[in-house]
Amino acid sequence: MTATTSERLLRMGLIGGGGAGFIGRVHVTAATLDREAELVAGALSSDPLRSRTAATEFRIDPSRAYGSFSELLESESRLPESERIDFVSIATPNHTHAEIACSALDAGFHVVCDKPMTTNEQDAQAMVDAVARSGKVFALTHNYSGYPLIRQAREIVASGELGRILGVRVSYVQGWMQGVKRDETPARGAWKSNPELNGRAGSLGDVGTHAFHLLRFVTASQPHALLSRMSSYSPHHELDDYGHAILQLDQAATGLVTWSQVSHGRLNDLTIEVDGTEASLAWRQEDPNQLIVRSLGTPTRVYDRNPGAAYTTATAAAACRLPGGHPEAFFEAFANVYRDAFRAMRQVSGESAVDPSPSLYPTVHDGLEGVRFMQRCLESNDNDSSWCAW
């Protein structure tokens, strides 16, 4: 008798992620952290020889180390249902995401895709249509939404504890580009400096989309118009590496998104602050196990990541794996996106009871909004920082 998806590990196929890049290994670590999935197949490079060579580093059996994503999809589709992969994880250059994802969905596989979802709205809409056509799960790895205290922040905002939202400030700044010289190729992610592979959104696509998604995830705000100013300072490329976007949000609230990869001394500094009429909150990715809530005339409250505490919401507690005082961070947050997607995959298969709790993994529709954010920023910047309707 064939085991159902609720009784066995889900089978993962990794597309991309070989070579010097780190994100492929992050996907594998996150997907397998809770022993809900196993990596069984891969097409890890656009070069067939490098792809098969890299597969040995991931402990993929040579018989399922493929030379291209199309070979992977075709070969896996021919395997018995009890052996073939259940989903693919896409960790390739941005401009390839749409073709790979649509092909995988049409072949009957679920998809977990790295961000940004793609480089233009036409491809993004094609991906939305492919998900609807296939009925399969599509998850986008905006992994910062997986942090327990970010999920707690989302519930604090939704509860009305902050009052009406006045403004949201999200900043994602790094400094690694200051060390890259003219005519020097970065050790990893070299394609990100090539507009044909990365699209026109440089740091905007790399880290700005994470900041924008976090704004929407925590506040559930919808943009109505946007004004953006972007610059390129690093001598090794011509794409943006520093920028700001002002957003007109629901209920007359204002959003400010800042992104940079040329800020000296910054490593991976993602922060969000939400101001309301009754209180404000703040969270920082480099100190992810604390959430700060402030209200005029009352003591500042510090929420520690502690699943056993009375103040921790059920959703935040469910995102924790360790007791309070045992730090959790990047891998665990990334794994929460996978865990939520796996729950949806098992429900779609009809082999698992439908869970009434909300599904929090970023969907194809979140991906479409992220692509719109990139496009509106580019349009505004191209037009002398004029306002663009959403």
PDB file of C-alpha atoms in Angstrom, residues 101-111 127-138 348:
ATOM      1  CA  ALA A 101       7.453  27.574 -11.828  1.00  0.00           C
ATOM      2  CA  CYS A 102       4.795  27.468 -14.547  1.00  0.00           C
ATOM      3  CA  SER A 103       6.354  24.307 -16.030  1.00  0.00           C
ATOM      4  CA  ALA A 104       6.457  22.627 -12.619  1.00  0.00           C
ATOM      5  CA  LEU A 105       2.872  23.574 -11.797  1.00  0.00           C
ATOM      6  CA  ASP A 106       1.637  22.354 -15.175  1.00  0.00           C
ATOM      7  CA  ALA A 107       3.526  19.090 -14.577  1.00  0.00           C
ATOM      8  CA  GLY A 108       1.564  18.620 -11.354  1.00  0.00           C
ATOM      9  CA  PHE A 109       4.158  19.614  -8.759  1.00  0.00           C
ATOM     10  CA  HIS A 110       3.850  22.086  -5.904  1.00  0.00           C
ATOM     11  CA  VAL A 111       6.317  24.997  -5.965  1.00  0.00           C
ATOM     12  CA  MET A 127       2.368  32.495 -12.503  1.00  0.00           C
ATOM     13  CA  VAL A 128      -0.893  33.470 -10.781  1.00  0.00           C
ATOM     14  CA  ASP A 129      -2.811  31.875 -13.649  1.00  0.00           C
ATOM     15  CA  ALA A 130      -0.668  28.716 -13.532  1.00  0.00           C
ATOM     16  CA  VAL A 131      -1.382  28.278  -9.811  1.00  0.00           C
ATOM     17  CA  ALA A 132      -5.116  28.681 -10.395  1.00  0.00           C
ATOM     18  CA  ARG A 133      -5.009  26.284 -13.338  1.00  0.00           C
ATOM     19  CA  SER A 134      -3.072  23.603 -11.495  1.00  0.00           C
ATOM     20  CA  GLY A 135      -4.680  23.761  -8.061  1.00  0.00           C
ATOM     21  CA  LYS A 136      -1.216  23.254  -6.582  1.00  0.00           C
ATOM     22  CA  VAL A 137       0.450  25.105  -3.709  1.00  0.00           C
ATOM     23  CA  PHE A 138       2.817  27.967  -4.498  1.00  0.00           C
ATOM     24  CA  VAL A 348      -4.572  19.848  -1.235  1.00  0.00           C
TER      25      VAL A 348
END
